[in-house]
Amino acid sequence: MAAKNDDSGPAIPPAIESAWGLRERPPKGPRPGLTVPGIVDAAVRVADADGLTAVSMSRVAKELGAATMALYRHVGSKDELLMLMVDAGYGPSPGPPPPQDDWRAGVTRWAWAEREVLRRRSWLLHVPITGPPITPQQLGWLEDGLRCLDGTALAEGEKMSVLLLITGYVRNEATLTSQIAEGSRAAGVEPSEMMPAYGRTVARLIDPARFPALHRVLAAGVLNQDDDPDDEFTFGLDRILDGVEALVRRRAA
Amino acid sequence: MAAKNDDSGPAIPPAIESAWGLRERPPKGPRPGLTVPGIVDAAVRVADADGLTAVSMSRVAKELGAATMALYRHVGSKDELLMLMVDAGYGPSPGPPPPQDDWRAGVTRWAWAEREVLRRRSWLLHVPITGPPITPQQLGWLEDGLRCLDGTALAEGEKMSVLLLITGYVRNEATLTSQIAEGSRAAGVEPSEMMPAYGRTVARLIDPARFPALHRVLAAGVLNQDDDPDDEFTFGLDRILDGVEALVRRRAA
DNA sequence: GCATTACAGCGTACGACATACGCAGAAGGG
DNA sequence: CCCTTCTGCGTATGTCGTACGCTGTAATGC
């Protein structure tokens, strides 16, 4: 008797397989009133409305008019539900790059698309990541990113590394800006006053003799002006893409 | 009567103030058997031994031979304890850059130092970040990073952005490698077999016609060889620093 | 038509967790 | 000596994930 997975594979959860369209409904038994996509949608609705901390099994069940334990017929655990929520929350990838775009324009578009998703659903950033992507939409995003680099002379491994670099940057930047937003809401401060208040706090704590460089930054008023977050994002992205561009040129030569 | 914070500041938690050495012991009352540093050390010991999920208030109290609720006399909440754990977990910053180092060597050293800390204490990556750094060691790291850029013609705000970019990259890269390690331990697979197994899983799931670029990456065997994680880290860091270098040159001109 | 069978939904229960609250005892000040 | 103030802690509450088993339902085999 073979194991349940025919050849190999480290045991994909059943709900993930159903997300890939494998796994048909068994012929017997009562018609299910709950479905995996329905549960995931309800969970996403809760997260959109009240944040990830509001997503508990009982809250999601309430959203569906079902009992808590009913969900466990369809998802193996809360972690599995979270994985599916991430997949649904990202949504479909922005699509392949327009043909007239060079790699840099394509990757820029791709990065901005991810940023936009993370801005609108900041709870995605709070889901603890447990492994590399294996859900359909996630791999769709990856695919479209790779296609942006198709015209370059980069090795396949380098393309992957570059995308990892970019998506990591986008996530990181989105995390920081979302922290400012959430922190200001928690403290009851205007978002535009958040960084100045932070600057004042740090200025009060540090000794200029021990933290001269930091003191200079504060004295320059870096944190006082609230610059457009888009500019901050563009700055970092352009730095990274400048570095990638140097590599692309070298490989082309 | 004024509020407890003299001038401004969004209410620094008392335990953080004590980490800065403000706040002397009140003259009355019994001598405390527990101290904030002692509690934090115990919590760090637990996290080092059994991971961040093992860090509960009762577990930390047990480590100290105290009752759970005794901890709340010294830290305001678990989140506050986590913040102090991060500060202690990072430890002292690597120090200012050696005088003979140029900015790039200095920043590289700084990035590798953070990476080393995150490699040895991967639980640091699992602590949900709730705001910008306000603890002594964290700001010490920031200070030393800024000093690496002292010789450049970058604006103060640009220095800050560059460091944010780098530290974000380091955290991201460390997160990915730690996921591989933790995932392999959870699945009972050799760490070197983790990525190949992932590649086989993805290959089984995707349709080559719908995911051509991804299929090409897999066919190239990118995930099959287990490359040195140090090389992967160096690759991304060099890309970013190439991009920063272009900016530094432009500002110097 | 009827028994069988596999599955959907759910009620109960358990163990872990953070933490509010209030009491008992210690240490120094008047 | 007593009063204030602080430490440590026991109790209790509410939330959470989820293991287990029961009940009813729908399709299949006779």
Coordinates of C-alpha atoms (C1' of nucleotides) in Angstrom, one line a residue:
Chain A
M1 CA 0.0 0.0 0.0
A2 CA 1.5 3.3 -1.1
A3 CA 1.3 6.5 0.9
K4 CA -1.5 8.8 0.0
N5 CA 0.8 11.0 -2.1
D6 CA 1.6 9.0 -5.2
D7 CA 5.2 9.9 -5.9
S8 CA 6.7 12.4 -3.5
G9 CA 5.8 15.8 -2.2
P10 CA 5.8 16.8 1.4
A11 CA 2.1 16.4 2.1
I12 CA 0.1 19.2 0.5
P13 CA -2.9 20.1 2.7
P14 CA -6.2 18.9 1.2
A15 CA -7.6 22.5 1.2
I16 CA -4.6 23.6 -0.9
E17 CA -5.2 20.9 -3.4
S18 CA -8.8 22.0 -3.6
A19 CA -7.6 25.5 -4.3
W20 CA -5.8 24.1 -7.4
G21 CA -9.0 22.5 -8.6
L22 CA -7.9 19.0 -7.9
R23 CA -10.2 17.0 -5.6
E24 CA -13.7 16.5 -6.8
R25 CA -16.7 16.2 -4.5
P26 CA -17.3 12.7 -3.2
P27 CA -20.5 11.2 -4.7
K28 CA -22.1 10.3 -1.4
G29 CA -23.2 12.2 1.7
P30 CA -25.2 15.4 2.1
R31 CA -24.6 18.4 -0.1
P32 CA -22.2 20.7 1.7
G33 CA -23.6 24.0 2.7
L34 CA -20.2 25.4 3.4
T35 CA -17.4 25.5 0.8
V36 CA -13.7 26.3 1.1
P37 CA -14.0 29.4 -1.1
G38 CA -17.0 30.5 0.9
I39 CA -15.1 30.1 4.2
V40 CA -12.1 31.9 2.8
D41 CA -14.2 34.8 1.5
A42 CA -15.9 35.2 4.9
A43 CA -12.5 35.2 6.6
V44 CA -11.2 37.8 4.2
R45 CA -14.3 39.9 4.8
V46 CA -13.6 39.8 8.6
A47 CA -9.9 40.7 8.1
D48 CA -10.8 43.6 5.7
A49 CA -13.3 44.9 8.2
D50 CA -11.6 44.4 11.6
G51 CA -8.1 43.3 10.9
L52 CA -6.3 40.0 11.2
T53 CA -6.6 39.8 15.0
A54 CA -10.4 39.6 14.6
V55 CA -10.1 36.5 12.5
S56 CA -10.9 33.7 14.8
M57 CA -12.6 30.4 13.8
S58 CA -15.7 31.4 15.7
R59 CA -15.9 34.8 14.2
V60 CA -15.6 33.4 10.7
A61 CA -18.2 30.8 11.5
K62 CA -20.5 33.5 12.8
E63 CA -20.1 35.4 9.6
L64 CA -21.4 32.4 7.8
G65 CA -24.2 31.6 10.2
A66 CA -22.5 28.3 11.0
A67 CA -21.0 26.8 14.1
T68 CA -17.3 27.1 14.8
M69 CA -16.5 23.4 14.4
A70 CA -18.3 23.2 11.1
L71 CA -15.3 24.9 9.5
Y72 CA -13.0 22.1 10.4
R73 CA -14.7 19.8 7.9
H74 CA -13.3 22.0 5.2
V75 CA -10.0 23.4 6.4
G76 CA -7.5 21.4 8.4
S77 CA -6.5 24.1 10.8
K78 CA -6.5 27.9 11.2
D79 CA -3.0 28.0 9.7
E80 CA -4.4 26.4 6.6
L81 CA -7.2 28.9 6.4
L82 CA -4.7 31.7 6.8
M83 CA -2.7 30.4 3.8
L84 CA -5.8 30.4 1.7
M85 CA -6.7 33.9 2.9
V86 CA -3.4 35.1 1.7
D87 CA -4.0 33.6 -1.6
A88 CA -7.4 35.1 -1.9
G89 CA -6.3 38.4 -0.4
Y90 CA -3.6 39.0 -3.0
G91 CA -6.1 38.3 -5.7
P92 CA -5.2 37.7 -9.3
S93 CA -1.7 38.9 -10.4
P94 CA -1.5 42.1 -12.4
G95 CA -1.0 40.1 -15.6
P96 CA 2.0 39.8 -17.9
P97 CA 3.8 42.9 -18.8
P98 CA 2.7 45.0 -21.8
P99 CA 4.9 44.0 -24.8
Q100 CA 6.3 47.5 -25.2
D101 CA 7.6 47.6 -21.6
D102 CA 11.3 46.9 -21.0
W103 CA 12.2 44.8 -18.0
R104 CA 12.5 47.7 -15.7
A105 CA 9.1 49.2 -16.5
G106 CA 7.6 45.8 -16.1
V107 CA 9.1 45.1 -12.8
T108 CA 8.2 48.5 -11.6
R109 CA 4.6 47.9 -12.5
W110 CA 4.7 44.6 -10.8
A111 CA 6.1 46.1 -7.6
W112 CA 3.6 48.8 -7.5
A113 CA 0.8 46.3 -8.0
E114 CA 1.9 44.4 -5.0
R115 CA 2.3 47.5 -3.0
E116 CA -1.2 48.6 -3.8
V117 CA -2.6 45.2 -2.7
L118 CA -0.6 45.4 0.6
R119 CA -1.8 49.0 1.1
R120 CA -5.4 48.0 0.8
R121 CA -5.2 44.8 2.8
S122 CA -2.5 45.5 5.3
W123 CA -3.6 42.4 7.3
L124 CA -1.7 40.4 4.7
L125 CA 1.5 41.7 6.3
H126 CA 0.5 40.2 9.6
V127 CA 0.0 36.7 8.5
P128 CA 3.0 34.7 9.6
I129 CA 4.6 33.3 6.6
T130 CA 5.4 29.6 7.0
G131 CA 7.0 28.7 3.7
P132 CA 7.5 29.4 0.1
P133 CA 4.3 30.0 -2.0
I134 CA 2.3 27.0 -3.2
T135 CA -1.1 28.6 -3.8
P136 CA -2.3 29.4 -7.3
Q137 CA -2.5 33.1 -7.2
Q138 CA 0.8 33.4 -5.4
L139 CA 2.5 31.4 -8.0
G140 CA 0.7 33.5 -10.6
W141 CA 2.3 36.6 -9.2
L142 CA 5.6 34.9 -9.4
E143 CA 5.0 33.9 -12.9
D144 CA 4.2 37.4 -14.0
G145 CA 7.2 38.7 -12.3
L146 CA 9.5 36.2 -14.0
R147 CA 8.0 37.2 -17.4
C148 CA 9.1 40.8 -16.8
L149 CA 12.6 39.5 -16.8
D150 CA 12.3 37.3 -19.9
G151 CA 14.1 39.8 -22.2
T152 CA 17.1 40.0 -20.0
A153 CA 20.3 37.8 -20.2
L154 CA 20.0 36.9 -16.5
A155 CA 20.3 33.3 -15.5
E156 CA 17.1 31.7 -14.3
G157 CA 18.4 31.6 -10.7
E158 CA 19.3 35.3 -10.9
K159 CA 15.8 36.1 -12.1
M160 CA 14.4 34.4 -9.1
S161 CA 16.8 36.1 -6.8
V162 CA 15.9 39.5 -8.2
L163 CA 12.2 38.9 -7.7
L164 CA 12.8 37.7 -4.2
L165 CA 14.7 40.9 -3.6
I166 CA 11.9 43.1 -5.0
T167 CA 9.0 41.4 -3.3
G168 CA 10.9 41.5 -0.1
Y169 CA 11.5 45.2 -0.5
V170 CA 7.8 45.8 -1.2
R171 CA 6.7 43.9 1.8
N172 CA 9.1 45.6 4.0
E173 CA 8.2 49.1 2.8
A174 CA 4.5 48.3 3.2
T175 CA 5.1 47.0 6.7
L176 CA 6.7 50.2 7.8
T177 CA 4.1 52.5 6.4
S178 CA 1.3 50.3 7.7
Q179 CA 2.9 50.4 11.1
I180 CA 2.8 54.2 11.1
A181 CA -0.9 54.1 10.2
E182 CA -1.8 51.5 12.8
G183 CA 0.3 53.1 15.4
S184 CA -1.3 56.5 14.9
R185 CA -4.7 55.0 15.1
A186 CA -3.8 53.2 18.3
A187 CA -2.3 56.3 19.9
G188 CA -5.1 58.6 18.6
V189 CA -2.6 60.8 16.8
E190 CA -2.9 62.2 13.3
P191 CA -0.9 60.0 10.9
S192 CA 1.1 63.1 9.8
E193 CA 2.0 63.8 13.4
M194 CA 3.3 60.2 14.0
M195 CA 6.9 60.6 12.8
P196 CA 7.4 64.0 14.3
A197 CA 6.2 62.6 17.6
Y198 CA 8.6 59.7 17.2
G199 CA 11.4 62.1 16.5
R200 CA 10.7 64.1 19.6
T201 CA 10.6 61.0 21.7
V202 CA 14.0 59.8 20.4
A203 CA 15.4 63.2 20.8
R204 CA 14.4 63.2 24.4
L205 CA 15.9 59.7 25.0
I206 CA 19.3 59.9 23.4
D207 CA 22.4 61.7 24.5
P208 CA 23.8 63.6 21.6
A209 CA 27.4 62.7 22.6
R210 CA 26.7 59.0 22.5
F211 CA 24.5 59.2 19.4
P212 CA 26.0 61.9 17.3
A213 CA 25.0 60.6 13.9
L214 CA 21.4 60.0 15.0
H215 CA 21.3 63.4 16.6
R216 CA 22.4 65.0 13.4
V217 CA 19.6 63.2 11.6
L218 CA 17.0 64.5 14.1
A219 CA 18.5 68.0 14.0
A220 CA 18.1 68.0 10.2
G221 CA 14.4 67.5 10.8
V222 CA 14.3 64.4 8.7
L223 CA 11.3 63.0 10.7
N224 CA 9.5 66.4 10.9
Q225 CA 8.3 66.7 7.4
D226 CA 5.8 64.1 6.4
D227 CA 7.0 63.2 3.0
D228 CA 4.8 61.4 0.5
P229 CA 5.1 57.6 1.2
D230 CA 5.1 57.1 -2.5
D231 CA 8.3 59.0 -2.8
E232 CA 9.9 56.9 -0.1
F233 CA 8.8 53.8 -1.9
T234 CA 10.1 55.1 -5.2
F235 CA 13.4 56.0 -3.7
G236 CA 14.2 52.5 -2.4
L237 CA 12.8 50.7 -5.5
D238 CA 14.9 52.9 -7.8
R239 CA 18.0 52.1 -5.7
I240 CA 17.4 48.4 -6.0
L241 CA 16.6 48.6 -9.7
D242 CA 19.7 50.6 -10.4
G243 CA 21.7 47.8 -8.8
V244 CA 19.8 45.2 -10.8
E245 CA 20.3 47.2 -14.0
A246 CA 24.0 47.1 -13.5
L247 CA 23.9 43.4 -13.3
V248 CA 21.6 43.1 -16.4
R249 CA 24.1 45.2 -18.4
R250 CA 27.0 43.1 -17.2
R251 CA 25.2 39.9 -18.3
A252 CA 24.3 41.4 -21.6
A253 CA 27.9 42.2 -22.4
Chain B
M1 CA -1.0 69.1 38.0
A2 CA 0.6 68.3 34.7
A3 CA 0.3 64.9 33.0
K4 CA 3.0 62.4 33.9
N5 CA 4.9 63.2 30.7
D6 CA 6.4 66.6 31.1
D7 CA 6.4 68.0 27.6
S8 CA 5.1 65.7 25.0
G9 CA 5.9 62.2 23.8
P10 CA 3.3 59.5 23.1
A11 CA 3.5 57.8 26.5
I12 CA 6.6 55.7 26.6
P13 CA 6.0 52.5 28.6
P14 CA 7.6 52.6 32.0
A15 CA 9.6 49.4 31.3
I16 CA 11.2 51.1 28.3
E17 CA 12.1 54.1 30.4
S18 CA 13.8 51.8 32.9
A19 CA 15.7 50.3 30.0
W20 CA 17.1 53.7 29.3
G21 CA 18.3 54.0 32.9
L22 CA 15.8 56.6 33.8
R23 CA 13.5 55.7 36.7
E24 CA 15.2 55.1 40.0
R25 CA 14.0 52.6 42.6
P26 CA 11.5 54.1 44.9
P27 CA 12.8 54.3 48.5
K28 CA 9.9 52.5 50.1
G29 CA 8.5 49.1 49.9
P30 CA 10.1 45.7 49.8
R31 CA 13.3 45.0 47.8
P32 CA 12.2 43.6 44.5
G33 CA 13.2 40.0 43.9
L34 CA 12.4 40.3 40.2
T35 CA 13.9 42.9 38.0
V36 CA 13.1 44.0 34.5
P37 CA 16.5 42.8 33.1
G38 CA 16.1 39.5 34.9
I39 CA 12.7 38.9 33.4
V40 CA 13.9 39.8 30.0
D41 CA 16.9 37.5 30.3
A42 CA 14.7 34.7 31.3
A43 CA 12.4 35.3 28.4
V44 CA 15.3 35.4 26.0
R45 CA 16.5 32.1 27.5
V46 CA 13.2 30.5 26.8
A47 CA 13.1 31.9 23.3
D48 CA 16.6 30.7 22.6
A49 CA 15.8 27.3 23.8
D50 CA 12.3 26.6 22.5
G51 CA 11.4 29.4 20.2
L52 CA 9.1 32.4 20.5
T53 CA 5.9 30.3 20.7
A54 CA 7.2 28.9 24.0
V55 CA 7.4 32.4 25.5
S56 CA 4.3 32.7 27.6
M57 CA 4.0 34.7 30.7
S58 CA 3.7 31.6 32.8
R59 CA 6.6 29.9 31.2
V60 CA 8.9 32.9 31.8
A61 CA 7.6 33.1 35.4
K62 CA 8.4 29.4 35.8
E63 CA 11.9 30.0 34.6
L64 CA 12.3 32.5 37.4
G65 CA 10.6 30.4 40.0
A66 CA 8.0 33.1 40.4
A67 CA 4.2 33.2 39.8
T68 CA 2.8 34.4 36.5
M69 CA 1.2 37.5 37.8
A70 CA 4.4 38.7 39.5
L71 CA 5.8 39.7 36.2
Y72 CA 3.1 42.2 35.6
R73 CA 4.6 44.3 38.4
H74 CA 7.6 45.0 36.2
V75 CA 6.3 44.8 32.6
G76 CA 3.0 46.3 31.5
S77 CA 2.1 43.6 29.1
K78 CA 3.4 40.8 27.1
D79 CA 4.0 43.1 24.1
E80 CA 6.2 45.3 26.3
L81 CA 8.2 42.3 27.3
L82 CA 8.6 41.3 23.6
M83 CA 9.9 44.8 22.8
L84 CA 12.5 44.5 25.6
M85 CA 13.3 40.9 24.4
V86 CA 14.1 42.3 20.9
D87 CA 16.3 44.9 22.4
A88 CA 18.2 42.4 24.5
G89 CA 18.2 39.8 21.7
Y90 CA 19.9 42.0 19.3
G91 CA 22.6 42.8 21.8
P92 CA 25.1 45.6 21.5
S93 CA 25.6 47.0 18.1
P94 CA 28.8 45.9 16.2
G95 CA 30.4 49.3 17.0
P96 CA 31.4 52.1 14.7
P97 CA 33.1 51.2 11.5
P98 CA 36.9 50.9 11.5
P99 CA 38.4 54.2 10.2
Q100 CA 40.0 52.7 7.2
D101 CA 36.7 51.3 5.9
D102 CA 34.9 53.2 3.2
W103 CA 31.1 53.5 3.4
R104 CA 30.5 50.3 1.4
A105 CA 32.8 48.1 3.6
G106 CA 31.3 49.6 6.7
V107 CA 27.7 49.0 5.6
T108 CA 28.5 45.5 4.5
R109 CA 30.0 44.8 7.9
W110 CA 27.0 46.2 9.6
A111 CA 24.6 44.1 7.4
W112 CA 26.5 40.9 8.1
A113 CA 26.5 41.6 11.8
E114 CA 22.7 41.9 11.8
R115 CA 22.4 38.8 9.7
E116 CA 24.5 36.9 12.1
V117 CA 22.3 38.0 15.0
L118 CA 19.2 37.0 13.2
R119 CA 20.7 33.6 12.2
R120 CA 21.5 32.8 15.8
R121 CA 18.2 34.1 17.2
S122 CA 15.7 33.5 14.5
W123 CA 12.9 34.1 17.0
L124 CA 13.6 37.8 16.6
L125 CA 12.0 37.6 13.2
H126 CA 8.8 36.3 14.7
V127 CA 8.3 39.1 17.0
P128 CA 5.5 41.3 15.5
I129 CA 7.0 44.7 15.0
T130 CA 4.7 47.4 16.3
G131 CA 6.6 50.6 15.6
P132 CA 9.9 52.3 15.0
P133 CA 12.8 51.5 17.4
I134 CA 12.9 53.3 20.7
T135 CA 15.0 50.9 22.8
P136 CA 18.7 51.6 23.5
Q137 CA 20.4 48.8 21.7
Q138 CA 18.2 49.2 18.6
L139 CA 19.0 52.9 18.4
G140 CA 22.6 51.9 18.9
W141 CA 22.5 49.8 15.8
L142 CA 20.9 52.6 13.9
E143 CA 23.6 55.0 15.1
D144 CA 26.4 52.7 14.0
G145 CA 24.8 52.3 10.6
L146 CA 24.5 56.0 10.2
R147 CA 28.1 56.5 11.0
C148 CA 29.1 54.2 8.2
L149 CA 27.5 56.7 5.8
D150 CA 29.2 59.7 7.4
G151 CA 31.8 60.1 4.7
T152 CA 29.2 60.2 1.9
A153 CA 27.5 63.3 0.5
L154 CA 24.1 61.8 1.0
A155 CA 21.5 64.0 2.7
E156 CA 20.5 62.9 6.2
G157 CA 17.2 61.7 5.0
E158 CA 18.8 59.6 2.3
K159 CA 21.1 58.0 4.8
M160 CA 18.1 57.0 6.8
S161 CA 16.4 55.6 3.8
V162 CA 19.4 53.7 2.8
L163 CA 19.7 52.0 6.2
L164 CA 16.0 51.2 6.2
L165 CA 16.5 49.6 2.9
I166 CA 19.5 47.5 4.0
T167 CA 18.0 46.4 7.3
G168 CA 14.8 45.5 5.6
Y169 CA 16.8 43.4 3.2
V170 CA 18.7 41.7 5.9
R171 CA 15.5 40.9 7.8
N172 CA 13.8 39.6 4.7
E173 CA 16.7 37.4 3.7
A174 CA 17.0 36.0 7.2
T175 CA 13.3 35.3 7.3
L176 CA 13.4 33.3 4.1
T177 CA 16.4 31.1 5.2
S178 CA 15.0 30.6 8.6
Q179 CA 11.7 29.5 7.1
I180 CA 13.6 26.8 5.2
A181 CA 15.2 25.6 8.3
E182 CA 12.1 25.6 10.4
G183 CA 10.0 24.1 7.6
S184 CA 12.5 21.2 7.2
R185 CA 12.5 20.6 10.9
A186 CA 8.7 20.5 11.0
A187 CA 8.5 18.2 8.0
G188 CA 11.3 16.0 9.1
V189 CA 13.3 16.6 5.9
E190 CA 17.0 17.3 5.5
P191 CA 17.4 21.1 5.1
S192 CA 19.3 20.5 1.9
E193 CA 16.3 18.5 0.6
M194 CA 13.8 21.3 1.4
M195 CA 14.1 23.3 -1.8
P196 CA 14.2 20.4 -4.1
A197 CA 11.1 19.0 -2.5
Y198 CA 9.4 22.4 -2.9
G199 CA 10.5 22.4 -6.5
R200 CA 9.0 19.0 -7.1
T201 CA 5.7 20.1 -5.4
V202 CA 5.4 23.2 -7.6
A203 CA 6.3 21.2 -10.7
R204 CA 3.5 18.8 -9.9
L205 CA 1.0 21.6 -9.4
I206 CA 1.6 24.0 -12.3
D207 CA 0.6 23.6 -15.9
P208 CA 3.6 24.5 -18.0
A209 CA 1.4 26.2 -20.6
R210 CA 0.0 28.6 -18.0
F211 CA 3.2 29.1 -16.0
P212 CA 5.9 29.0 -18.8
A213 CA 8.4 31.3 -17.1
L214 CA 8.1 29.4 -13.8
H215 CA 8.3 26.1 -15.5
R216 CA 11.5 27.2 -17.2
V217 CA 13.0 28.1 -13.8
L218 CA 12.1 24.7 -12.4
A219 CA 13.5 23.0 -15.5
A220 CA 16.7 24.9 -15.1
G221 CA 17.0 23.1 -11.8
V222 CA 17.3 26.4 -9.9
L223 CA 15.8 24.9 -6.7
N224 CA 17.6 21.5 -7.0
Q225 CA 21.1 22.6 -6.1
D226 CA 21.3 23.9 -2.5
D227 CA 23.5 26.9 -2.9
D228 CA 25.3 28.5 0.0
P229 CA 22.9 30.8 1.7
D230 CA 25.8 33.2 2.2
D231 CA 26.1 33.5 -1.6
E232 CA 22.4 34.3 -1.9
F233 CA 22.7 36.9 0.8
T234 CA 25.8 38.4 -0.8
F235 CA 24.0 38.6 -4.2
G236 CA 21.1 40.7 -3.0
L237 CA 23.3 42.9 -0.8
D238 CA 25.6 43.6 -3.6
R239 CA 22.7 44.5 -5.9
I240 CA 21.4 47.0 -3.3
L241 CA 24.8 48.4 -2.6
D242 CA 25.4 48.8 -6.3
G243 CA 22.3 50.9 -6.5
V244 CA 23.3 52.9 -3.5
E245 CA 26.7 53.4 -4.9
A246 CA 25.3 55.0 -8.0
L247 CA 23.4 57.5 -5.8
V248 CA 26.5 58.2 -3.7
R249 CA 28.5 59.0 -6.8
R250 CA 25.8 61.2 -8.2
R251 CA 25.6 63.2 -4.9
A252 CA 29.4 63.5 -4.8
A253 CA 29.5 65.0 -8.3
Chain C
dG1 C1' -38.4 0.6 -1.1
dC2 C1' -34.9 -0.2 2.2
dA3 C1' -30.5 -0.9 4.5
dT4 C1' -25.9 0.7 4.2
dT5 C1' -22.5 3.9 4.1
dA6 C1' -19.9 8.0 4.0
dC7 C1' -20.0 12.5 4.9
dA8 C1' -21.9 17.5 6.7
dG9 C1' -22.8 20.2 10.6
dC10 C1' -22.4 20.9 15.3
dG11 C1' -22.4 20.6 20.8
dT12 C1' -19.4 19.7 24.4
dA13 C1' -15.1 19.8 26.5
dC14 C1' -10.3 20.7 27.4
dG15 C1' -6.1 23.0 27.8
dA16 C1' -3.5 27.1 27.0
dC17 C1' -3.2 31.8 27.3
dA18 C1' -3.3 37.0 28.7
dT19 C1' -4.6 39.6 32.2
dA20 C1' -8.0 42.3 35.7
dC21 C1' -8.5 42.5 40.6
dG22 C1' -7.6 42.4 45.2
dC23 C1' -5.2 40.6 49.3
dA24 C1' -1.0 39.7 52.4
dG25 C1' 3.3 40.8 53.9
dA26 C1' 7.7 43.6 53.8
dA27 C1' 10.3 47.9 54.2
dG28 C1' 11.2 52.4 55.2
dG29 C1' 9.4 57.3 57.0
dG30 C1' 6.9 60.1 60.3
Chain D
dC1 C1' 4.8 52.5 66.4
dC2 C1' 1.9 53.0 62.7
dC3 C1' 1.1 54.4 58.1
dT4 C1' 2.3 54.5 53.5
dT5 C1' 3.9 52.2 49.5
dC6 C1' 5.4 48.7 47.0
dT7 C1' 6.2 43.5 45.9
dG8 C1' 4.6 39.0 45.0
dC9 C1' 0.9 36.2 44.2
dG10 C1' -3.9 33.5 44.1
dT11 C1' -8.1 33.6 42.0
dA12 C1' -11.0 34.3 38.3
dT13 C1' -12.6 35.6 33.6
dG14 C1' -12.9 35.6 28.8
dT15 C1' -10.9 34.1 24.4
dC16 C1' -8.9 30.9 21.5
dG17 C1' -7.8 26.5 18.8
dT18 C1' -9.3 22.2 18.3
dA19 C1' -10.1 16.8 19.7
dC20 C1' -14.0 13.8 19.9
dG21 C1' -18.2 12.0 19.1
dC22 C1' -23.2 12.4 18.0
dT23 C1' -27.1 13.3 14.7
dG24 C1' -29.1 13.7 10.6
dT25 C1' -28.7 13.4 5.3
dA26 C1' -28.0 11.9 0.6
dA27 C1' -26.7 8.7 -2.6
dT28 C1' -25.7 3.6 -3.5
dG29 C1' -26.5 -1.5 -3.6
dC30 C1' -29.9 -4.9 -2.8

